[in-house]
XYZ file of C-alpha atoms in Angstrom:
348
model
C 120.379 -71.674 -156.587
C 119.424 -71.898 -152.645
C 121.710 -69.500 -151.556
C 122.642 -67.256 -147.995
C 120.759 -64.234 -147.909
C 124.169 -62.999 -146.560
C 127.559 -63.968 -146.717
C 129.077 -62.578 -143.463
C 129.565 -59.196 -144.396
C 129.375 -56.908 -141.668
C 130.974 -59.481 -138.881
C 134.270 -58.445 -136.931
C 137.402 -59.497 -137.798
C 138.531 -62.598 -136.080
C 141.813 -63.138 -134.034
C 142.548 -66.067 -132.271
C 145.529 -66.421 -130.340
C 146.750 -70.201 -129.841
C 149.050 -70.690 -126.930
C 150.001 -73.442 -124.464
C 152.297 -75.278 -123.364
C 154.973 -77.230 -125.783
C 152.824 -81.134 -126.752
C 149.649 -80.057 -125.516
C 149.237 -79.657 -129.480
C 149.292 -76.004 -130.350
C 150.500 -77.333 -133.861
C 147.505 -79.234 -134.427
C 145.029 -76.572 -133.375
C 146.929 -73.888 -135.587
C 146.388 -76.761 -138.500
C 142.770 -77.507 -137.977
C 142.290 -73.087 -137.785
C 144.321 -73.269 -141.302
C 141.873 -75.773 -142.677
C 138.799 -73.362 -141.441
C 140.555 -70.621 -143.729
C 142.248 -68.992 -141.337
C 145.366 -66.805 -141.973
C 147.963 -68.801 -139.935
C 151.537 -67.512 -138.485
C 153.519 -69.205 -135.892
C 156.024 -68.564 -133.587
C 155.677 -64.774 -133.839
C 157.122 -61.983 -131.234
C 154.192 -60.526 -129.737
C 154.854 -56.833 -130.097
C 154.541 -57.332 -133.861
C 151.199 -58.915 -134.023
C 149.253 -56.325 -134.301
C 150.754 -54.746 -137.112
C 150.838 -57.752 -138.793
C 147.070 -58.102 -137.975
C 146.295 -55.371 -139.196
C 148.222 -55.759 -142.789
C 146.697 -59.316 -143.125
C 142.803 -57.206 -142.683
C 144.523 -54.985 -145.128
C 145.344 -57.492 -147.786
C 140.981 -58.747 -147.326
C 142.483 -61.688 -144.391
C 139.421 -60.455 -141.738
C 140.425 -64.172 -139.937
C 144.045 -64.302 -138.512
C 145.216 -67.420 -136.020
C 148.743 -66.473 -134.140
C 150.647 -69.205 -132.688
C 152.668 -67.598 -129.556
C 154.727 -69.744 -127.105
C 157.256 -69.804 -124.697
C 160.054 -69.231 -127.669
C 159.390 -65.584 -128.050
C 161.049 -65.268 -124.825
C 161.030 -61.695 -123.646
C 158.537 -60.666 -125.513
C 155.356 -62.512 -123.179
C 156.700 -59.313 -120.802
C 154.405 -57.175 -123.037
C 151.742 -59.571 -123.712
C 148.854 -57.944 -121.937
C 149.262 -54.598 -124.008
C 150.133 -56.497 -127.014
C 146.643 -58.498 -126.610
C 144.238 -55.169 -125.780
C 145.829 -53.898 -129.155
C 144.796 -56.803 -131.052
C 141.274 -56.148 -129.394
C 141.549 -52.514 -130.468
C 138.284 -51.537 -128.212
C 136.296 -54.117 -129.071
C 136.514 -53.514 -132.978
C 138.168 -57.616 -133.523
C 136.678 -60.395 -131.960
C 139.469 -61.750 -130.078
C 140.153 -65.241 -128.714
C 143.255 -66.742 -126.624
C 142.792 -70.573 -127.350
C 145.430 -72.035 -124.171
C 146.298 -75.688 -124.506
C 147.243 -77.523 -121.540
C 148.088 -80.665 -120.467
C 149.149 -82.723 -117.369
C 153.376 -83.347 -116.895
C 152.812 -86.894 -117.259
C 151.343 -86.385 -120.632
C 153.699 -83.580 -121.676
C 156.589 -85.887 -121.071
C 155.507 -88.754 -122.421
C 154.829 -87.021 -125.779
C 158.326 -85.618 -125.592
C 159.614 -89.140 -125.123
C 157.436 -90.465 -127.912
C 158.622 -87.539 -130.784
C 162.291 -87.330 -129.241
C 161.749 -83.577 -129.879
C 163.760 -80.720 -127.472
C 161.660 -78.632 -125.240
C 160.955 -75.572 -126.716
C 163.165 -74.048 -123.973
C 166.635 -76.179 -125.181
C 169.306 -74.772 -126.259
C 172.395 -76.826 -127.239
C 171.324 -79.609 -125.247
C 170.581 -77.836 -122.462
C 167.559 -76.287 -120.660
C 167.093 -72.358 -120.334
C 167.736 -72.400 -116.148
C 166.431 -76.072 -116.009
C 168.157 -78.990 -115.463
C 165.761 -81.545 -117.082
C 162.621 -81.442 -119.217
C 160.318 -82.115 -116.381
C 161.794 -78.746 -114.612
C 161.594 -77.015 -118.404
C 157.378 -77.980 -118.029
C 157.523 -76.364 -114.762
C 159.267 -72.968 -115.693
C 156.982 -73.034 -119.044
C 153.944 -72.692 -117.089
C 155.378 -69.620 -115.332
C 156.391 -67.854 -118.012
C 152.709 -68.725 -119.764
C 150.887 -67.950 -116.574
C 150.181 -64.032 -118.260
C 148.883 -65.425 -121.503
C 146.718 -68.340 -119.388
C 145.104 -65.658 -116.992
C 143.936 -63.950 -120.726
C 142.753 -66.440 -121.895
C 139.019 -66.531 -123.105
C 139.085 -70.817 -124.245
C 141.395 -73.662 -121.901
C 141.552 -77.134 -123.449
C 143.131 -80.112 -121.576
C 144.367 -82.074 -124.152
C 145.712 -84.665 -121.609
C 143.248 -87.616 -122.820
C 142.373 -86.166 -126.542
C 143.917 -87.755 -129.416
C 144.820 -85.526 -132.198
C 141.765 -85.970 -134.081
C 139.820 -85.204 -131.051
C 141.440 -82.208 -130.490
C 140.893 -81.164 -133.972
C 137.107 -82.053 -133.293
C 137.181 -79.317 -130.584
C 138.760 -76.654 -132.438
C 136.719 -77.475 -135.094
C 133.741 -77.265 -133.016
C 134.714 -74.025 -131.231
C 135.389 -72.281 -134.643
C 134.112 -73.887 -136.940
C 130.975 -72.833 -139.194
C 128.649 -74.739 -136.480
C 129.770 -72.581 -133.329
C 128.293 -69.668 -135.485
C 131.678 -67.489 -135.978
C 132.479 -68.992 -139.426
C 130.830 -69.341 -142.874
C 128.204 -72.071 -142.948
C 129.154 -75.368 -145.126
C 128.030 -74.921 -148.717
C 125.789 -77.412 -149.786
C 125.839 -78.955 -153.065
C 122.829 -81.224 -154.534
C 123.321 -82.804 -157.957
C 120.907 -84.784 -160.552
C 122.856 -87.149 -162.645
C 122.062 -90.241 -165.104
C 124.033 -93.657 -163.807
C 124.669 -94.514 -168.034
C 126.881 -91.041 -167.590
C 128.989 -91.936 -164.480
C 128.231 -91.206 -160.750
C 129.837 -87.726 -159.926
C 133.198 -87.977 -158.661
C 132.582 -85.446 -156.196
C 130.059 -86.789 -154.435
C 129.697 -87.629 -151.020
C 126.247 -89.103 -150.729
C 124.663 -90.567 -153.340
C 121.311 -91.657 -153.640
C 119.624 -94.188 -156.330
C 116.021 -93.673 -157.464
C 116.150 -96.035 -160.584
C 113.275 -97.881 -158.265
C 110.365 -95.398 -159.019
C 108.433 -95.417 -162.435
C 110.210 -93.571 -164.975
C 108.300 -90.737 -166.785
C 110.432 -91.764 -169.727
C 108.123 -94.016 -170.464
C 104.946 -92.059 -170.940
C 105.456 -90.783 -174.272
C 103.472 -87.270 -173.521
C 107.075 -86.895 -171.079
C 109.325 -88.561 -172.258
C 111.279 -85.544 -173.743
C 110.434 -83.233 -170.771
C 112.996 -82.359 -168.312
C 112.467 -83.300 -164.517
C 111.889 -79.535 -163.907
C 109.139 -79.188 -165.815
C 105.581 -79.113 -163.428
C 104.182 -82.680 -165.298
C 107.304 -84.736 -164.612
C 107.673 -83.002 -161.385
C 103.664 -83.895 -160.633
C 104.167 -87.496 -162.040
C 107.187 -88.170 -159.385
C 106.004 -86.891 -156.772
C 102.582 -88.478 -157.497
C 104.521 -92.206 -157.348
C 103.241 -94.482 -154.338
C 106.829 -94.617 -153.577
C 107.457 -91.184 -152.933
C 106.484 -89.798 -149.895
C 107.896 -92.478 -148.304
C 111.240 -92.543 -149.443
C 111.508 -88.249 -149.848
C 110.270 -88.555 -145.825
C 113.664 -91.119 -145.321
C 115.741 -89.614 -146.723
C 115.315 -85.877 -145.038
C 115.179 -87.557 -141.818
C 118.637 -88.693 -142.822
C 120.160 -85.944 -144.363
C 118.469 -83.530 -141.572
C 120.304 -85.830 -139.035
C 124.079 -85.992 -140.896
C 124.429 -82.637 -142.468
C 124.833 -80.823 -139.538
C 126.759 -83.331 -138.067
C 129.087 -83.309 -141.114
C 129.335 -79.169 -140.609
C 130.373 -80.201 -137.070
C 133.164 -81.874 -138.078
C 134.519 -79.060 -140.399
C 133.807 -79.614 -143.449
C 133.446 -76.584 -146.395
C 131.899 -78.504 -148.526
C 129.106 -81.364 -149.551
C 127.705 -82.546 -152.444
C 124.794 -84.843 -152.137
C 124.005 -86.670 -155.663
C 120.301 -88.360 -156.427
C 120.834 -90.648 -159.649
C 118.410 -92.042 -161.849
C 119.437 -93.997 -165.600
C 119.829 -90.853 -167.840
C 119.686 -88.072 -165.093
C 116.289 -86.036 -166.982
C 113.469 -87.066 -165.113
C 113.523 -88.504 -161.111
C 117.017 -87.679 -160.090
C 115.545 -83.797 -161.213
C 112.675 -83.752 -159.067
C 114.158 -85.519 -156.009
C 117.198 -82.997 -156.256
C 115.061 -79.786 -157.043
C 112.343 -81.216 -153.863
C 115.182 -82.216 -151.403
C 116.666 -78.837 -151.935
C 113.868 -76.873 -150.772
C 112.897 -79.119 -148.138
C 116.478 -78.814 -146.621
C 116.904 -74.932 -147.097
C 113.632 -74.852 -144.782
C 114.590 -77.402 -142.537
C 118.533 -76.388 -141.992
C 118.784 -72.565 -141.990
C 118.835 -71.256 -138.313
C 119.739 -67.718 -136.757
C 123.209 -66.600 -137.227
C 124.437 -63.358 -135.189
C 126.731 -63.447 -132.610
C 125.410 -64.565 -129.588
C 122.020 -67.242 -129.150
C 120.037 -64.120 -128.709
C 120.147 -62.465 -131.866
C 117.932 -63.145 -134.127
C 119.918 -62.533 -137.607
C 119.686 -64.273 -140.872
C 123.194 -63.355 -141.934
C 124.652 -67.117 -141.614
C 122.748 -69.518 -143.892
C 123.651 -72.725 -145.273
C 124.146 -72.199 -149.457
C 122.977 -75.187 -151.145
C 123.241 -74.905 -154.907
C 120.831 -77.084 -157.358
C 122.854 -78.629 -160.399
C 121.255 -80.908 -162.870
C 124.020 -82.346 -164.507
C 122.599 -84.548 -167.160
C 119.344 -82.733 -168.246
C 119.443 -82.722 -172.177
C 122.579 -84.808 -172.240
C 122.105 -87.031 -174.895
C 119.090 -85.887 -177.084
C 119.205 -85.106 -180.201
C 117.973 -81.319 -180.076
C 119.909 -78.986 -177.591
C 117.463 -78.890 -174.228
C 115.265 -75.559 -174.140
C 114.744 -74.637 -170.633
C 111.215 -74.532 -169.078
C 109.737 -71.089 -168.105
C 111.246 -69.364 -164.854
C 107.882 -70.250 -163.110
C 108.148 -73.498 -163.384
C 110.991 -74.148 -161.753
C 111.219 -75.082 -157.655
C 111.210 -71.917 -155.830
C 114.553 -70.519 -154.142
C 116.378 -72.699 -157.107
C 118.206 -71.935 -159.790
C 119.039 -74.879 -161.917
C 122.465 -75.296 -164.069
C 120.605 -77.132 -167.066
C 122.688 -76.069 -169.960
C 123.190 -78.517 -172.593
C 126.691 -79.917 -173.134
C 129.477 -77.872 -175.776
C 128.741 -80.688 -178.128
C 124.987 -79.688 -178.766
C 126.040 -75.899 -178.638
C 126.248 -74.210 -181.725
């Protein structure tokens, strides 16, 4: 297994704060924190949040997104103490994410939803006399929480998605505050099935299959001779220098959009010989080629955040008619540890 030297540990707890004004999409930023694994509440009074902060770090939640708005009322009064509490001297990291957006756009989106103004009250307007004048008196009652605010986003031209991007990007595992994406690279043999799971899947039935030569024909991919043999293919170099160039170019970009997790699947017809070696070589390859300083800001230099990428070999011994003994530790890819049991029906 290619795994993170660290796992985070260490790293401040994490509070953002999402405010804004009512359709400049606090609800969508509050969803795309939740999908980061953020511990999400909305809507709450201000003067609780930091004890309930501090019970979600108790309970092992060290990442807690608040969604405050104009409905607590009163309670944006005490917003400046409220927030240096839920700094407590520097010991969180703490973030006020304020979402704007032009009146134009605000009251269009109002018009498109036919939702009240979060300042309506049975039909009316808390001291305004239309929505446009609720907008107006929103801002002013915001303005505390806006001059605190460490991120603004205009959301007048994003679409949701795009304003999920940014959140995503902001706080996501490629702005360096969250958990890199866990990497996932799996051998298989096509006569079993293509992995269900998989998100990019690779063929290499075109090289020369070991199976063949009878001297390897019952040796597992992992095994120095098949992995020698492979690699020794015309084919090769050519199409292992492809396809990093490729994954070297989407994986991050795929971490940029959000996601936890991706499983990359090389295939071959019975999943013992090429899919091994191309899995076990791309894996290494990519653990050099991906990892990059964590830390928290561009000039430290700490290995704490590294992309996991996990080596499974899903068909090796699958199939034969002797349960698969594995190869010596030393033969095996460095920085890898492969999952090349044989299946319950060949255990005994």
């Amino acid at each position: 297994m290619v795994e993170a030297s660290g796992t985070g540990a260490g790293r401040k707890p994490m509070v953002v704060v999402v405010t804004g004004l009512s359709g400049a999409g606090r609800t969508t930023a509050l969803h795309a924190l939740e999908d980061l694994g953020f511990f999400c509440i909305d809507n709450l009074p201000t003067a609780l949040a930091p004890d309930a902060v501090a019970l979600c770090e108790k309970g092992g939640m060290t990442r807690v997104a608040l969604g405050i708005d104009v409905r607590v009322r009163v309670f944006l009064g005490e917003v400046g103490r409220d927030l240096s509490l839920l700094d407590d001297s520097g010991r969180r990291d703490l973030h006020v994410l304020f979402l704007d957006a032009s009146d134009e756009t605000i009251l269009r989106r109002f018009s498109e939803t036919r939702r009240p103004h979060a300042l309506a009250t049975s039909g009316t307007l808390e001291g305004a006399a239309s929505v446009l004048e609720g907008v107006t008196l929103e801002r002013e009652r915001l303005a505390p929480l806006r001059a605190r605010a460490t991120r603004v986003v205009d959301t007048t031209a994003l679409s949701v998605h795009e304003l999920r991007r940014t959140v995503l990007a902001q706080f996501g595992p490629a702005s360096g505050t969250a958990e890199r994406m866990a990497l996932r690279i799996v051998s298989f043999g096509f006569k079993y099935g293509t992995p269900a799971d998989a998100d990019l899947v690779f063929d290499v039935r075109f090289l020369k299959n070991p199976y063949f030569v009878p001297e390897l024909k019952r040796v597992p991919g992992t095994d120095p001779r098949v992995r020698a043999y492979v690699l020794g293919l015309p084919e090769t170099p050519e199409f292992l220098s492809r396809t990093l160039d490729l994954l070297e170019y989407v994986v991050p970009n795929y971490e940029k959009e959000g996601k936890s997790y991706l499983t990359i699947a090389f295939g071959c017809t019975g999943g013992m010989h090429r899919s091994v070696v191309m899995a076990e070589h791309v894996a290494a390859a990519l653990d050099k080629k991906l990892q990059r300083p964590g830390g928290t800001s561009r000039t430290e230099m700490r290995t704490e955040m590294r992309t996991e990428i996990k080596v499974v070999h899903r068909d090796v011994g699958r199939g034969e008619p002797a349960p698969y003994a594995r190869p010596p530790q030393d033969s095996v890819l460095p920085l890898s540890e492969v999952d090349s049991r044989p299946p319950r029906s060949q255990q005994r």
